[in-house]
Short mmCIF file of C-alpha atoms in Angstrom, two decimals:
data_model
loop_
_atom_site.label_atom_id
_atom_site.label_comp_id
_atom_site.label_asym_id
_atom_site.label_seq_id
_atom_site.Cartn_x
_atom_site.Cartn_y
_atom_site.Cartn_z
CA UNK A 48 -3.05 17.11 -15.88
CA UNK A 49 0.72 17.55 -15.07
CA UNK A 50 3.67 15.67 -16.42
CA UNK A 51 3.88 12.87 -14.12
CA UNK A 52 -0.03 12.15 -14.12
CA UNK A 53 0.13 11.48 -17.73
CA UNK A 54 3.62 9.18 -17.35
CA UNK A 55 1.32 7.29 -14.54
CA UNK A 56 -1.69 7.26 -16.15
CA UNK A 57 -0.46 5.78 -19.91
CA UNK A 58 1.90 2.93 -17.49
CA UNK A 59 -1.35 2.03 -15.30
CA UNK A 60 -3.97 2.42 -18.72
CA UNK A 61 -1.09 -0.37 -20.57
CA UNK A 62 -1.58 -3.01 -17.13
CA UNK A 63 1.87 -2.13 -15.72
CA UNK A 64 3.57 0.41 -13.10
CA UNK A 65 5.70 3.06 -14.52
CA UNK A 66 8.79 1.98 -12.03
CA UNK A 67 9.32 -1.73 -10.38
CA UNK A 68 7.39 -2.67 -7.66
CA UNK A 69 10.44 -4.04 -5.65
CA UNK A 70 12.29 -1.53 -3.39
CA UNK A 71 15.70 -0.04 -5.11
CA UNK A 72 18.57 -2.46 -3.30
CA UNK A 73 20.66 0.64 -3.10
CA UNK A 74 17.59 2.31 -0.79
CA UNK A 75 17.26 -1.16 1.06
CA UNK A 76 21.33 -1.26 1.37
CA UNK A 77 21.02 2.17 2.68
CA UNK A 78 18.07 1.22 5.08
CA UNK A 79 20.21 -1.26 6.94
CA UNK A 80 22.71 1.51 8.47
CA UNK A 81 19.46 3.58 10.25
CA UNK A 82 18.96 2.35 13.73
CA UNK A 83 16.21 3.71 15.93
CA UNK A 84 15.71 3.78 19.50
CA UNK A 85 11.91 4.57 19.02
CA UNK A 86 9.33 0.54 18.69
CA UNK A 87 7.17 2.38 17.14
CA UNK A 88 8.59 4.27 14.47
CA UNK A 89 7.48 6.74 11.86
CA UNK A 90 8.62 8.29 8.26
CA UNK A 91 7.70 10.06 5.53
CA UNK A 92 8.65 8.66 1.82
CA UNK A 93 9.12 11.95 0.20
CA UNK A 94 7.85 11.27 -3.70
CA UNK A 95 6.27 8.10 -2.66
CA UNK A 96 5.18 7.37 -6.20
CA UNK A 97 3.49 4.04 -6.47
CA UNK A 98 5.23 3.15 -2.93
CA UNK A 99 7.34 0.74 -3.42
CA UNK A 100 9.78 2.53 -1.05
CA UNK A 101 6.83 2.85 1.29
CA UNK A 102 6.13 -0.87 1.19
CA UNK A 103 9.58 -1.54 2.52
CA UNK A 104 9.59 0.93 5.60
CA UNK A 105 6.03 -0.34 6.66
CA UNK A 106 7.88 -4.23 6.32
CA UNK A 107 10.56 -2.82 8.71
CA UNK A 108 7.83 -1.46 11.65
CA UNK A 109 7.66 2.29 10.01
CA UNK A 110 4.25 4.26 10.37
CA UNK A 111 4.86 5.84 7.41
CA UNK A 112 3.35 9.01 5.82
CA UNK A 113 3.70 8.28 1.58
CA UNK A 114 3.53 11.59 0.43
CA UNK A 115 3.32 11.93 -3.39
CA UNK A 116 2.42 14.68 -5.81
CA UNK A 117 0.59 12.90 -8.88
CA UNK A 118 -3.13 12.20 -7.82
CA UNK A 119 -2.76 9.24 -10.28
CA UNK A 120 0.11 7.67 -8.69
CA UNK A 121 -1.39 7.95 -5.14
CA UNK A 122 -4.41 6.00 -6.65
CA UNK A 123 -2.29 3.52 -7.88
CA UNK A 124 -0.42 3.12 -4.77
CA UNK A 125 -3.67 2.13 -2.75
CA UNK A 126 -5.25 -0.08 -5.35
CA UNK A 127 -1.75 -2.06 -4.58
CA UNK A 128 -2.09 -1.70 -1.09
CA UNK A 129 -5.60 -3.52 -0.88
CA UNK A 130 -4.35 -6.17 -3.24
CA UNK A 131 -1.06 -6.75 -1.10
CA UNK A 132 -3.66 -6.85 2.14
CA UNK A 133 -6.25 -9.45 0.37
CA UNK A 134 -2.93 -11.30 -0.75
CA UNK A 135 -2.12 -11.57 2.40
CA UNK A 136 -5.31 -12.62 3.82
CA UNK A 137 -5.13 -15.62 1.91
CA UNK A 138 -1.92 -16.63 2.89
CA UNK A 139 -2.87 -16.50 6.33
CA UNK A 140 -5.74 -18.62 6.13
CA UNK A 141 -3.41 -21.18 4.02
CA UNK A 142 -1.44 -21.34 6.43
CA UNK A 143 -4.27 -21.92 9.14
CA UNK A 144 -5.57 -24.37 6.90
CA UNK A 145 -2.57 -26.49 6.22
CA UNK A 146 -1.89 -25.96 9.95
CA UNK A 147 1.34 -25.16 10.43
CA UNK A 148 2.41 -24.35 13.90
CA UNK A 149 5.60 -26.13 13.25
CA UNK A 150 6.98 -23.15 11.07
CA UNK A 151 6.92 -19.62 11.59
CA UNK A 152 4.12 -17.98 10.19
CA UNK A 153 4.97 -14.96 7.37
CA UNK A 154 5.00 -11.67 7.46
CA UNK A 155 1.59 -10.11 6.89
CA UNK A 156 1.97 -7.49 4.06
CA UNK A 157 -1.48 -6.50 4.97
CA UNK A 158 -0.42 -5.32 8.19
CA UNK A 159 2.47 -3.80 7.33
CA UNK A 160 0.03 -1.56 4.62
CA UNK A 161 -2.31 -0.61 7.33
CA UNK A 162 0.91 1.44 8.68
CA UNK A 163 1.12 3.54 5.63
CA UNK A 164 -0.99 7.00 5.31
CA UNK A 165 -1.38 7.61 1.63
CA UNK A 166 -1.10 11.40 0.42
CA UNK A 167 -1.88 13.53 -2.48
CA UNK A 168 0.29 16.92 -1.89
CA UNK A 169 3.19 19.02 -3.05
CA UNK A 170 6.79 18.86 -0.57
CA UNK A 171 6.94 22.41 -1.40
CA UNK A 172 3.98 23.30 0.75
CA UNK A 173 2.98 20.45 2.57
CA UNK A 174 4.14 20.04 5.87
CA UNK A 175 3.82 17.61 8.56
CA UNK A 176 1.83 17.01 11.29
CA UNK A 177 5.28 16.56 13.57
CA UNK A 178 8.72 15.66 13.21
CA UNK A 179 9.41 11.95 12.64
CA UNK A 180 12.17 9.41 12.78
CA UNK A 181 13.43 9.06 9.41
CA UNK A 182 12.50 11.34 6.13
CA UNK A 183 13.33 9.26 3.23
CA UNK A 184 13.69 10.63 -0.37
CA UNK A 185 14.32 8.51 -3.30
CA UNK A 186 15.04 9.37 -6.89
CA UNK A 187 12.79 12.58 -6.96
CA UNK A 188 14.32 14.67 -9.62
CA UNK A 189 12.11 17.51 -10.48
CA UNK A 190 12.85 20.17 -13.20
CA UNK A 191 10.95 22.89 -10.81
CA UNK A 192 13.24 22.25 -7.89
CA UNK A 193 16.16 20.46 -6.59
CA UNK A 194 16.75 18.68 -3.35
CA UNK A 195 19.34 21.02 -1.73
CA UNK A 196 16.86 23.66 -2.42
CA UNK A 197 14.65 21.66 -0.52
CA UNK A 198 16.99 21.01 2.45
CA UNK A 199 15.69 23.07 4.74
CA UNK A 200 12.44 22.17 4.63
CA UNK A 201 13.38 18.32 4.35
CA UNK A 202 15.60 18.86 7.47
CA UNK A 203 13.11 20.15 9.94
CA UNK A 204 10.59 17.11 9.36
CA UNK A 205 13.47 15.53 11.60
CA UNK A 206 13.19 14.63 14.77
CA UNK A 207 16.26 14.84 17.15
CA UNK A 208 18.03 12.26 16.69
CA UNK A 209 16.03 11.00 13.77
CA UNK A 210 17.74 10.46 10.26
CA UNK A 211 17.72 11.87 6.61
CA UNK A 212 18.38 9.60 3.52
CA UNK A 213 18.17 10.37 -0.08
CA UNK A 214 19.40 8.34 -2.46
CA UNK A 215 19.40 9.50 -5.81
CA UNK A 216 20.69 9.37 -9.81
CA UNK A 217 23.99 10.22 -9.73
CA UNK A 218 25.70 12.78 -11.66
CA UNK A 219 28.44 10.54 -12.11
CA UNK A 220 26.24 9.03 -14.70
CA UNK A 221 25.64 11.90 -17.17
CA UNK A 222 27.24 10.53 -20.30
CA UNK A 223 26.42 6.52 -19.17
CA UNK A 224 23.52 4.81 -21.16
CA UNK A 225 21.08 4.66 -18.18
CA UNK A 226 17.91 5.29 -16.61
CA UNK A 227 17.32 8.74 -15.20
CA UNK A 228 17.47 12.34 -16.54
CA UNK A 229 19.66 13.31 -18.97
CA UNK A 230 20.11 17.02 -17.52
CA UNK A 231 23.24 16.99 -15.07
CA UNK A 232 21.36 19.95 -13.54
CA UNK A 233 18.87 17.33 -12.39
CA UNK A 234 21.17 14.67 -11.13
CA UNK A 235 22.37 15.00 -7.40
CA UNK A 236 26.11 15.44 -6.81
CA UNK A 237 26.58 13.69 -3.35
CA UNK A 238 29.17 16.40 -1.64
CA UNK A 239 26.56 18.88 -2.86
CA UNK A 240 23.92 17.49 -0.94
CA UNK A 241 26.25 16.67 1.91
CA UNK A 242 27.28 20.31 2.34
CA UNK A 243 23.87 21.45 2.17
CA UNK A 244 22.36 18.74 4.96
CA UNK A 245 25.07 20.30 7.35
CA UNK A 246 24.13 23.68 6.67
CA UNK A 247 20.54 22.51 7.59
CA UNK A 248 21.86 21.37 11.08
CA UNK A 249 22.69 17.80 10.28
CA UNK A 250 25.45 15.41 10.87
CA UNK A 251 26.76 13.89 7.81
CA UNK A 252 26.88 9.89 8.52
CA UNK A 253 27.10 8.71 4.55
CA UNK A 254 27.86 10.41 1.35
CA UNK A 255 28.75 8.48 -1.72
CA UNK A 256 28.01 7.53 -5.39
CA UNK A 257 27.62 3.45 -5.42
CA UNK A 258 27.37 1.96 -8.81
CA UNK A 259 25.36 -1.12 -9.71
CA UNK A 260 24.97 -2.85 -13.10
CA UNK A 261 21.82 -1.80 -14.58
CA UNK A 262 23.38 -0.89 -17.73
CA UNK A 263 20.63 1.06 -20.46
CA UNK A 264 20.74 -1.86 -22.50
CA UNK A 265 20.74 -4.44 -20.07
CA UNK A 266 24.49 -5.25 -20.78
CA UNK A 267 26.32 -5.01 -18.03
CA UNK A 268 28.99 -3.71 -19.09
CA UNK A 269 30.82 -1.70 -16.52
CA UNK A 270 30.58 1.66 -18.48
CA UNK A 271 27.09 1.46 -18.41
CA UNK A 272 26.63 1.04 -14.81
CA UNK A 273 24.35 3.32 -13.21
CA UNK A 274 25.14 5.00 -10.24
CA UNK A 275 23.48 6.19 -7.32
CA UNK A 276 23.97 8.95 -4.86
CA UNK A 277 23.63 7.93 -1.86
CA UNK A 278 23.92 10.53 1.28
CA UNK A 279 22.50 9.57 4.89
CA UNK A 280 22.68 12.14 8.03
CA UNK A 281 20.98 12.63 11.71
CA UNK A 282 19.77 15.40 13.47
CA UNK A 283 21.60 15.41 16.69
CA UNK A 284 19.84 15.26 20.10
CA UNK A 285 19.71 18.16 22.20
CA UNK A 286 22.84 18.63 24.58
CA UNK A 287 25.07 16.27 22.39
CA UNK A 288 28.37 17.30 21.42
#
């Protein structure tokens, strides 16, 4: 069993998830600043885990393609998915019930799960079916590789004129009392991964660090603010200058 099945398995075996089940705001900030030409949509969340990322594309019209390397997580990520679809069965017939045609009716989370393909498999050598519109990576920090290594391959899952986000621990945040590895080799230097997205072929829309108070021990404090790397760019269309 690797690493990250046992980190799933003891969270799920204890009646919790091993990360929050709400989207990171800095991934949802970042979201905002994609625009698509595409209705119909489609991603990949690259280290899906238990999908809370790929909760939040489906919500926003994504067919999206969770792809995920622990078996346990993936398990865990569509044992949520049926609950969020019988949750929202429920709702709907509460509202049909109470009959409320005088208010718009909510978003069904079941539908927006049906748009998500669940997968077991390794971004090393898994590859895609075809390119799609948007190739999301959040927080995967892996001792075995890094995510500029990766570029390349990340890159080409692009369509033209689709977009690649990753949005990531920060090495800014090496000596700060905070969630995330401890290695600076591990943590993402944004100009680092900017440089290596244009060497892939990509134009380079966004590349920051953002900070955010989520001090280690819940402070606040401004010295233990985390901070996230966040770095957003688009394959350009063919012909365009």
């Amino acid at each position: 069993m690797s690493e990250w099945d046992e980190r799933y398995l003891h969270a799920h075996e204890s009646g919790s998830l091993l990360f929050p089940p709400a989207p990171t705001p800095t991934v949802v900030e970042a979201l905002d600043h994609v625009t698509l030409a595409s209705p119909r949509p489609s991603a990949i969340d690259v280290g899906a885990g238990e999908g809370r990322h790929s909760f939040e594309l489906a919500r926003r019209g994504f067919s999206v393609t969770a792809l995920e390397g622990s078996q346990v997580a993936v398990g865990k990520a569509r044992e949520r998915a049926r609950l969020v679809a019988a949750d929202a069965r429920a709702l709907a017939a509460d509202v049909r019930t109470r009959a409320a045609a005088e208010a718009p009716a909510p978003q069904a989370a079941g539908s927006a799960e049906g748009r998500i393909e669940w997968v077991a498999g390794d971004v090393r050598r898994w590859e895609p079916s075809s390119p799609v519109d948007l190739v999301l990576v959040a927080f995967l920090h892996q001792a075995e590789f890094t995510v500029t290594g990766l570029m390349p391959r990340l890159s080409s899952w692009v369509a033209q004129g689709g977009w690649l986000l990753l949005v990531g621990h920060s090495r800014a945040q090496a000596d700060r009392d905070v969630s995330g590895p401890k290695d600076p080799a591990r943590l993402w230097d944004p100009t680092d991964v900017a440089e290596s997205m244009r060497r892939s072929g990509l134009d380079v829309v966004e590349a920051r660090d953002v900070e955010h108070p989520r001090g280690g021990d819940g402070s606040g404090q401004s010295g233990d603010w985390a901070v996230d790397a966040v770095c957003l760019a688009r394959r350009p269309r063919a012909g365009s200058s």
